[in-house]
PDB file of C-alpha atoms and ligand atoms in Angstrom:
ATOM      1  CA  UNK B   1      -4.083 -17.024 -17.027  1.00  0.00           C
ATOM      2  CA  UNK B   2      -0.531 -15.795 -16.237  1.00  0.00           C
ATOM      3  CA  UNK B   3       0.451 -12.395 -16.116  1.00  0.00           C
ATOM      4  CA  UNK B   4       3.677 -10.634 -17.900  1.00  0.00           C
ATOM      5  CA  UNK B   5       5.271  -7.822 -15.889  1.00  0.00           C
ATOM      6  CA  UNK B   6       6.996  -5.598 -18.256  1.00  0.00           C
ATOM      7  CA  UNK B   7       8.117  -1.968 -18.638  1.00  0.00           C
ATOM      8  CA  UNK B   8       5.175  -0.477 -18.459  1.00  0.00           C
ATOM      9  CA  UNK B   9       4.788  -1.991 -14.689  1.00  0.00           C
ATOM     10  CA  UNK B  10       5.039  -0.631 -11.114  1.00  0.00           C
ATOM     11  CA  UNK B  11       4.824  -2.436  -7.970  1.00  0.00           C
ATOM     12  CA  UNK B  12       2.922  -0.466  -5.147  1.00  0.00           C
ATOM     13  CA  UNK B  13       3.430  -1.747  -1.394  1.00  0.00           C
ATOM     14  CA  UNK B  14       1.296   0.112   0.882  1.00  0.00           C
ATOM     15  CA  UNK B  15       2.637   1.293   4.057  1.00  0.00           C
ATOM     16  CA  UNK B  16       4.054  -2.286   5.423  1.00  0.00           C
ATOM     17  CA  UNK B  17       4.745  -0.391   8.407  1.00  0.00           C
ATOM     18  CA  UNK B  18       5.802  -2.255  12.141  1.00  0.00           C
ATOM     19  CA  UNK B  19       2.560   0.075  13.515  1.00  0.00           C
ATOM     20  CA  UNK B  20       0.331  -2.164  11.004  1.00  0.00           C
ATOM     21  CA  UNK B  21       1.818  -5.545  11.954  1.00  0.00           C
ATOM     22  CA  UNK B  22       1.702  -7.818  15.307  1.00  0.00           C
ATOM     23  CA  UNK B  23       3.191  -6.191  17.657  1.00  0.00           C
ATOM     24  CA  UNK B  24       2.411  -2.195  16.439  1.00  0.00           C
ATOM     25  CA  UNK B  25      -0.225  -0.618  18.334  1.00  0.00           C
ATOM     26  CA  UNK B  26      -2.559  -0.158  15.114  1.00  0.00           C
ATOM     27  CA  UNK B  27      -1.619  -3.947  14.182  1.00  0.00           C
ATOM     28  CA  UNK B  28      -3.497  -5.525  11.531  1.00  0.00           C
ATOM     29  CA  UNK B  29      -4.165  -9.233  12.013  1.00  0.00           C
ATOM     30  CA  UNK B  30      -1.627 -11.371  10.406  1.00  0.00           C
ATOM     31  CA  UNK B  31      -0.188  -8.384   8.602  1.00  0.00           C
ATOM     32  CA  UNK B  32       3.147  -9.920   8.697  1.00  0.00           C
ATOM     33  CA  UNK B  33       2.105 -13.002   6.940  1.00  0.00           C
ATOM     34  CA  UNK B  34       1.972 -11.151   3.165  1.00  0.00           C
ATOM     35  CA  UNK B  35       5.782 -10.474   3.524  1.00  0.00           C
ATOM     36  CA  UNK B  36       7.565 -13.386   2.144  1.00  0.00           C
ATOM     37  CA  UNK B  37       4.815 -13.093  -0.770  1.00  0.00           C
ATOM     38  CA  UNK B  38       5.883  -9.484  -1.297  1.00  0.00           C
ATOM     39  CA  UNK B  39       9.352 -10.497  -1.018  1.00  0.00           C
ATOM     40  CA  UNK B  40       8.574 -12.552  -3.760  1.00  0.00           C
ATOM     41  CA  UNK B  41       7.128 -10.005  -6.298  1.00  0.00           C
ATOM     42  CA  UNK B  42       9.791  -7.364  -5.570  1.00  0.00           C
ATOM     43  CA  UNK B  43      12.035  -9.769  -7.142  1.00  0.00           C
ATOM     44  CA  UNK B  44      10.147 -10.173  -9.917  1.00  0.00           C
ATOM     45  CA  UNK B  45       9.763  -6.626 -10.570  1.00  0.00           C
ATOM     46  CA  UNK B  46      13.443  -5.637 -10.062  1.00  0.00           C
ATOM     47  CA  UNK B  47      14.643  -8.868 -12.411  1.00  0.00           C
ATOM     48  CA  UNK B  48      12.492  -7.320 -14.860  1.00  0.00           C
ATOM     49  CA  UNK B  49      14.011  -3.917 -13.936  1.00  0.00           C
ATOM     50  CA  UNK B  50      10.392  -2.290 -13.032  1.00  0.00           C
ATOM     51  CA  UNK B  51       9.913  -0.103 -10.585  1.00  0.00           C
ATOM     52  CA  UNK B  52       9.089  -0.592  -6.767  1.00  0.00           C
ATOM     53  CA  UNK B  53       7.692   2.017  -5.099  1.00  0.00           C
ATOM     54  CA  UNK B  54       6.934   1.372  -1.046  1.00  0.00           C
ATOM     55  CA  UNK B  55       4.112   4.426   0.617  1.00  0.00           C
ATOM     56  CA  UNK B  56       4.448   4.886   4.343  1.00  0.00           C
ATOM     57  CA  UNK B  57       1.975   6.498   6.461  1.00  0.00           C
ATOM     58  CA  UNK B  58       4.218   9.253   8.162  1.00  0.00           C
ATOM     59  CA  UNK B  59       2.350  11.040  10.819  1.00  0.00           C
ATOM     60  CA  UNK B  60       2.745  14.732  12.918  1.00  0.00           C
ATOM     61  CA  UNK B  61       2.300  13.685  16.657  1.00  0.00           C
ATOM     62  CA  UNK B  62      -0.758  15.582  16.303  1.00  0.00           C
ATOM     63  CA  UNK B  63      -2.653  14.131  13.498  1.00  0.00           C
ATOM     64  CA  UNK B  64      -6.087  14.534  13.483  1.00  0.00           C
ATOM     65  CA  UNK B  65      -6.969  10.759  12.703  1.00  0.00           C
ATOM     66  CA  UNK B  66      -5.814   9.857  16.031  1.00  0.00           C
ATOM     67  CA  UNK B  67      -7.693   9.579  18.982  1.00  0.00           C
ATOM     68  CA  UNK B  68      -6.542  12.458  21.019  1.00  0.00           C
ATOM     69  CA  UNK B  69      -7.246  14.774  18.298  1.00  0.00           C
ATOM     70  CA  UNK B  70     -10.674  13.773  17.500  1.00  0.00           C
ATOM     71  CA  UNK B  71      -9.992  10.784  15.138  1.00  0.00           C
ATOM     72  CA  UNK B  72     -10.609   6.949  15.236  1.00  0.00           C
ATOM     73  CA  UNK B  73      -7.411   5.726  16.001  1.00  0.00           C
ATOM     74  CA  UNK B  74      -4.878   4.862  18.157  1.00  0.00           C
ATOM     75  CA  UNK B  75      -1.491   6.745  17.615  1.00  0.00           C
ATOM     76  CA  UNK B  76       0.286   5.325  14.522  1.00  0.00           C
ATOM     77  CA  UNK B  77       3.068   5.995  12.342  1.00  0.00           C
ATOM     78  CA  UNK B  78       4.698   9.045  13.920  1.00  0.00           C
ATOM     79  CA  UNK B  79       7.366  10.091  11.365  1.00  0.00           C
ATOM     80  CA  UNK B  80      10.912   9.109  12.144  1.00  0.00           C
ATOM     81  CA  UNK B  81       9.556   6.870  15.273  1.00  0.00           C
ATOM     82  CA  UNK B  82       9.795   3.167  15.638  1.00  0.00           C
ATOM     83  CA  UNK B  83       6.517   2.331  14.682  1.00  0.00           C
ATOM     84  CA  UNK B  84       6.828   3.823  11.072  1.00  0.00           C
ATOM     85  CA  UNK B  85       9.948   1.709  10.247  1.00  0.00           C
ATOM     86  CA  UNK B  86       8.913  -0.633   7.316  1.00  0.00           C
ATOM     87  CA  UNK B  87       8.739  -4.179   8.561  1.00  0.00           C
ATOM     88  CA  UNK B  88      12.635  -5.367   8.516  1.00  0.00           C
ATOM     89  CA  UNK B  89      11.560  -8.278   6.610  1.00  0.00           C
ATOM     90  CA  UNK B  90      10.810  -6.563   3.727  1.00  0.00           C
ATOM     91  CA  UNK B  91      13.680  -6.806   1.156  1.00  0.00           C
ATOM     92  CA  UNK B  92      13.561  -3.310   0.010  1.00  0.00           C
ATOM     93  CA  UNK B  93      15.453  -3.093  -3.183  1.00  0.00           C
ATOM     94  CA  UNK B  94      18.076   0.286  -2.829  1.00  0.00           C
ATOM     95  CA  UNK B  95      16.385   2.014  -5.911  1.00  0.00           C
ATOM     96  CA  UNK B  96      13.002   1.547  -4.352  1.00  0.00           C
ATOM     97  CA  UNK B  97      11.150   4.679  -4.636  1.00  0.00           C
ATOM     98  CA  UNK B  98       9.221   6.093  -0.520  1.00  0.00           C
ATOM     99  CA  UNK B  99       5.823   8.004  -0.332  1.00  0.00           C
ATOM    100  CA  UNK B 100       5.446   9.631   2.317  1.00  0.00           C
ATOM    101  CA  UNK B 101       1.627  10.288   3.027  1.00  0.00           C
ATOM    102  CA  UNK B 102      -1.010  11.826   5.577  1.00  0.00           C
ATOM    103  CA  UNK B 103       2.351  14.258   6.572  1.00  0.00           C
ATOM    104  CA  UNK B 104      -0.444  16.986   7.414  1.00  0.00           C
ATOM    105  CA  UNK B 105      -1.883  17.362  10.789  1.00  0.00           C
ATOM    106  CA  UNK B 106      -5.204  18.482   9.658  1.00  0.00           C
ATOM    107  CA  UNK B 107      -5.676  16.279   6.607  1.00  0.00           C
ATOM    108  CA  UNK B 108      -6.390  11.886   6.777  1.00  0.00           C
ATOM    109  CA  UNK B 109      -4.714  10.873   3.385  1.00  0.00           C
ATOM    110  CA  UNK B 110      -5.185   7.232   3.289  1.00  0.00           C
ATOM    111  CA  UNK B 111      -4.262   6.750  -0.588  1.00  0.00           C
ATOM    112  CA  UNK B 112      -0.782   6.898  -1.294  1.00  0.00           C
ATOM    113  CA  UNK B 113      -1.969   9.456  -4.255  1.00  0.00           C
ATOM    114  CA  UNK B 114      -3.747  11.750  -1.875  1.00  0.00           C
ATOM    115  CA  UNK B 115      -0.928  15.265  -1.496  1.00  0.00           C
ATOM    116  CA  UNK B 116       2.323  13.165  -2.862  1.00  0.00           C
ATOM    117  CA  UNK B 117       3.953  13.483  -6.282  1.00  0.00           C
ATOM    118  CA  UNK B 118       3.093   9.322  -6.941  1.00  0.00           C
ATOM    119  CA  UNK B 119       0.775   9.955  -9.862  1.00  0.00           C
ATOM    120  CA  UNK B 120       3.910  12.201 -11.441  1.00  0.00           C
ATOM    121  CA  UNK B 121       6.304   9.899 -11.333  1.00  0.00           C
ATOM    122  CA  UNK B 122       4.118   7.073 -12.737  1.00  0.00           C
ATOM    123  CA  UNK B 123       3.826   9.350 -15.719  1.00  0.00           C
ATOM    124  CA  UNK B 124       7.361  10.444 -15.896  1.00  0.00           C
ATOM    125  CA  UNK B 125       8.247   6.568 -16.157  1.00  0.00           C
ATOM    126  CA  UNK B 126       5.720   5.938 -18.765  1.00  0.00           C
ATOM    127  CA  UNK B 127       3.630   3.721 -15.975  1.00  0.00           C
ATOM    128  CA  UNK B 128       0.653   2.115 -17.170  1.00  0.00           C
ATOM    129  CA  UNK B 129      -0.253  -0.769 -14.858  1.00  0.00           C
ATOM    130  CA  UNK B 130      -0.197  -1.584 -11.413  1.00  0.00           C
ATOM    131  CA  UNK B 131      -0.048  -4.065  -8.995  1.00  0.00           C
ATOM    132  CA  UNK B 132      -1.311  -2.635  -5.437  1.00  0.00           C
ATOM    133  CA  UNK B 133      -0.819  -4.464  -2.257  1.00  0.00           C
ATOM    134  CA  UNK B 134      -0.137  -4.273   1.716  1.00  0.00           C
ATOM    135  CA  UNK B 135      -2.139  -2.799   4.298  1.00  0.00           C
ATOM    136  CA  UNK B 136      -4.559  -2.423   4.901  1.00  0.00           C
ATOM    137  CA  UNK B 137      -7.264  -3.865   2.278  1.00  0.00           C
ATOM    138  CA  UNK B 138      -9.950  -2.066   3.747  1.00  0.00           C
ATOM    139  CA  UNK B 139      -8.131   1.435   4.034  1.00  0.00           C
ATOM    140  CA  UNK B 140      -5.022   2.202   2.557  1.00  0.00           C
ATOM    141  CA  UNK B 141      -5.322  -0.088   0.218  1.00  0.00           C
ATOM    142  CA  UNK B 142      -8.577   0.606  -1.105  1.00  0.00           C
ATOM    143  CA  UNK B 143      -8.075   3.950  -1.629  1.00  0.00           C
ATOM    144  CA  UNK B 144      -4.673   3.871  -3.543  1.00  0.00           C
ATOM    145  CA  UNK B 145      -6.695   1.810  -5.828  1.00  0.00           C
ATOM    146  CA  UNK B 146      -9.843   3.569  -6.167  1.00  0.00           C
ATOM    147  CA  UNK B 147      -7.428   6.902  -6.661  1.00  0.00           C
ATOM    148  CA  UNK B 148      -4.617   4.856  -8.850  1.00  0.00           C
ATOM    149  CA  UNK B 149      -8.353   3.452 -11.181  1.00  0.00           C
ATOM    150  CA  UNK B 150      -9.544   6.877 -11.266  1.00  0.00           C
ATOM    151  CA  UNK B 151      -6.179   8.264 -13.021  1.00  0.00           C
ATOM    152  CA  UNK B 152      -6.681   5.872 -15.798  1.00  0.00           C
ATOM    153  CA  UNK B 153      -3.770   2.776 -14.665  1.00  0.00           C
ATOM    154  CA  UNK B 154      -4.994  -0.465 -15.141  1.00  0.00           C
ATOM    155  CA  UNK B 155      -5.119  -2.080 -11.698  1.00  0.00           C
ATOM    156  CA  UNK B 156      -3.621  -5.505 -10.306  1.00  0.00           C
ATOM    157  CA  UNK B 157      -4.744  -6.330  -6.358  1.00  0.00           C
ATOM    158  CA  UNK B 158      -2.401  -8.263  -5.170  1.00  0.00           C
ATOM    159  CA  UNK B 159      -4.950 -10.503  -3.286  1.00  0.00           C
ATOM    160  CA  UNK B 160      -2.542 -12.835  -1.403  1.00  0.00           C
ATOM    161  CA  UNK B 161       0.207  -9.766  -0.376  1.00  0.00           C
ATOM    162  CA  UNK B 162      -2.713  -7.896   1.177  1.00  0.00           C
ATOM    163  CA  UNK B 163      -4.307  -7.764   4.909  1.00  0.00           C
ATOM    164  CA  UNK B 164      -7.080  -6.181   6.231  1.00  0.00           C
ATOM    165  CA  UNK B 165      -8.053  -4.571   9.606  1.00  0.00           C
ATOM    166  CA  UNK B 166     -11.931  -5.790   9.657  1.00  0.00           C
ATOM    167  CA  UNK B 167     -13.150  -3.279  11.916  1.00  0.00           C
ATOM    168  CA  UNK B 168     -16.443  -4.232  10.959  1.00  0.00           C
ATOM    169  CA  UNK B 169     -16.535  -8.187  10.025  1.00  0.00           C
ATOM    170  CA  UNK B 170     -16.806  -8.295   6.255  1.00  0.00           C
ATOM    171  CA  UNK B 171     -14.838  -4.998   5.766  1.00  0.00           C
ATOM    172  CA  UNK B 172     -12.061  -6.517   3.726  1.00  0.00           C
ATOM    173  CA  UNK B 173     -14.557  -8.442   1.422  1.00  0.00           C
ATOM    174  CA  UNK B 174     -16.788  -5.295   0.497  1.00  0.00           C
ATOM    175  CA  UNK B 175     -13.431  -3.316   0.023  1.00  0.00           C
ATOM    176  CA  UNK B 176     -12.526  -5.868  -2.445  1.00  0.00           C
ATOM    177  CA  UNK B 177     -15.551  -6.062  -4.261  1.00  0.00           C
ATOM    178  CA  UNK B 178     -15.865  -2.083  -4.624  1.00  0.00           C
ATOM    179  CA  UNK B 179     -12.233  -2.398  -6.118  1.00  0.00           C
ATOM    180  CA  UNK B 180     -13.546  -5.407  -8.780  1.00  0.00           C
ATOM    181  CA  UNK B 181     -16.560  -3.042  -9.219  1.00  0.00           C
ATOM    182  CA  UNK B 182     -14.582   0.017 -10.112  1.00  0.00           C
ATOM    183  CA  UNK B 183     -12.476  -1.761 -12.337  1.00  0.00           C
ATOM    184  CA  UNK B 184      -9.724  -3.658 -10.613  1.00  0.00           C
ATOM    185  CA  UNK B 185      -8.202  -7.018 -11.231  1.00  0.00           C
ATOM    186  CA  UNK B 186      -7.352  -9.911  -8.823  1.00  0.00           C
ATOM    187  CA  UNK B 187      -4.078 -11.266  -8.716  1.00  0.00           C
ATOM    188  CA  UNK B 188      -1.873 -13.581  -6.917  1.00  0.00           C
ATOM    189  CA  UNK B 189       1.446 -14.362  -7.070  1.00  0.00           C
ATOM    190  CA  UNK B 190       1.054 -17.809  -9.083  1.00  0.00           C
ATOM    191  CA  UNK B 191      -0.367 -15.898 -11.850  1.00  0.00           C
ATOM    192  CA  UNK B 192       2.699 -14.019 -12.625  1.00  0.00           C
ATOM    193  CA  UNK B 193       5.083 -14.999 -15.623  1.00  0.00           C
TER     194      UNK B 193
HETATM  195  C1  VGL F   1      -4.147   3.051   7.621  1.00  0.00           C
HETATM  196  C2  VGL F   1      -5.578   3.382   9.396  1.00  0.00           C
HETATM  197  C3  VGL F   1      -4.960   4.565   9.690  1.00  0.00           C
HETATM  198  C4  VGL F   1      -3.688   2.167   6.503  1.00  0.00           C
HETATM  199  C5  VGL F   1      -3.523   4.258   7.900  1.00  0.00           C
HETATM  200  O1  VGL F   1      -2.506   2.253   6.114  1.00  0.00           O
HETATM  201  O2  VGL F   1      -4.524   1.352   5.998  1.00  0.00           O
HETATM  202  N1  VGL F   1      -5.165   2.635   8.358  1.00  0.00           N
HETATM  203  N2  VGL F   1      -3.932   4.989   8.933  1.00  0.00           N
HETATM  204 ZN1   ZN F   2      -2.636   6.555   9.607  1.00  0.00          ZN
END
């Protein structure tokens, strides 16, 4: 069944970050293979003039999810360093629209909703329906979409422009099948009209 994008559309990209991919010191296997697939549905969203919005994890040097400060990982993502650059494969188009999350030292925000203005700004633009991808499935992910479900938008995972980190074999596949659970929709690129 192929999918229309229309105005009612945004395009989500979750914190394709150079921490996340090979090379990054959180790196998530592979992570840079799901960019010339995003590539490909940011220019399907911007011929169809909807809107591309891009979250970044953007970190204090002392955030508590790292492990000096009593979290589980390694330092990630430091605002304004290296690391939190998105990948410079990504064709960012200029109107693209940056959350910045998890800017707190003492709070983990792993959805891109979770203390940004992104659930505003869908409803300013009249935002119905999304299509959530990046990394990682099993975190950042999963919780945009479990937040983005609970707010009411009808919910697209981008299945082949998303990676996960698979702490724990068989993370990715349970994160995806709490999504379907909760609501969410499968997608791949192929599907789109
Ligand atoms: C993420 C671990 C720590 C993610 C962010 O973007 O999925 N994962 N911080
Ligand atoms: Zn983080």
């Amino acid at each position: 069944m192929k999918t229309k994008i229309d105005k009612g559309c945004a395009l989500i990209i979750v914190d394709v970050q150079r921490d996340f991919c090979p090379g990054g010191s959180l790196a998530v296997p592979d992570g840079d293979k799901i960019i010339p697939v995003l590539n490909l549905y940011i220019e399907a969203f911007k011929r169809r003039s909807a809107p591309v919005f891009l979250s970044r994890d953007w970190h204090p040097e002392n955030h508590k999810s790292f492990k000096e400060f009593g979290g589980q990982w390694p330092i990630h993502c430091v605002r304004n360093s290296k690391g939190s650059q998105f990948h410079p494969d990504l064709k960012i188009p200029e109107d693209a629209i940056v959350i910045s999350k998890a800017t707190e030292p003492d709070r983990e925000a792993y959805s891109a909703f979770e203390g940004t203005d992104l659930k505003e700004i869908l409803k300013d633009k009249g935002i119905n329906t999304l299509f959530i991808g990046g990394l990682a499935t099993d975190y950042c992910v999963k919780s945009t979409i479990l937040d983005a479900l609970k707010e009411g938008f009808k919910v697209y995972f981008m299945k082949d422009a998303s990676k996960g980190v698979d702490l724990h074999p068989g993370d990715s596949e349970r994160a995806v099948a709490e999504m379907i659970s909760r609501g969410a929709m499968e997608i791949e690129f192929s599907q789109i009209e």
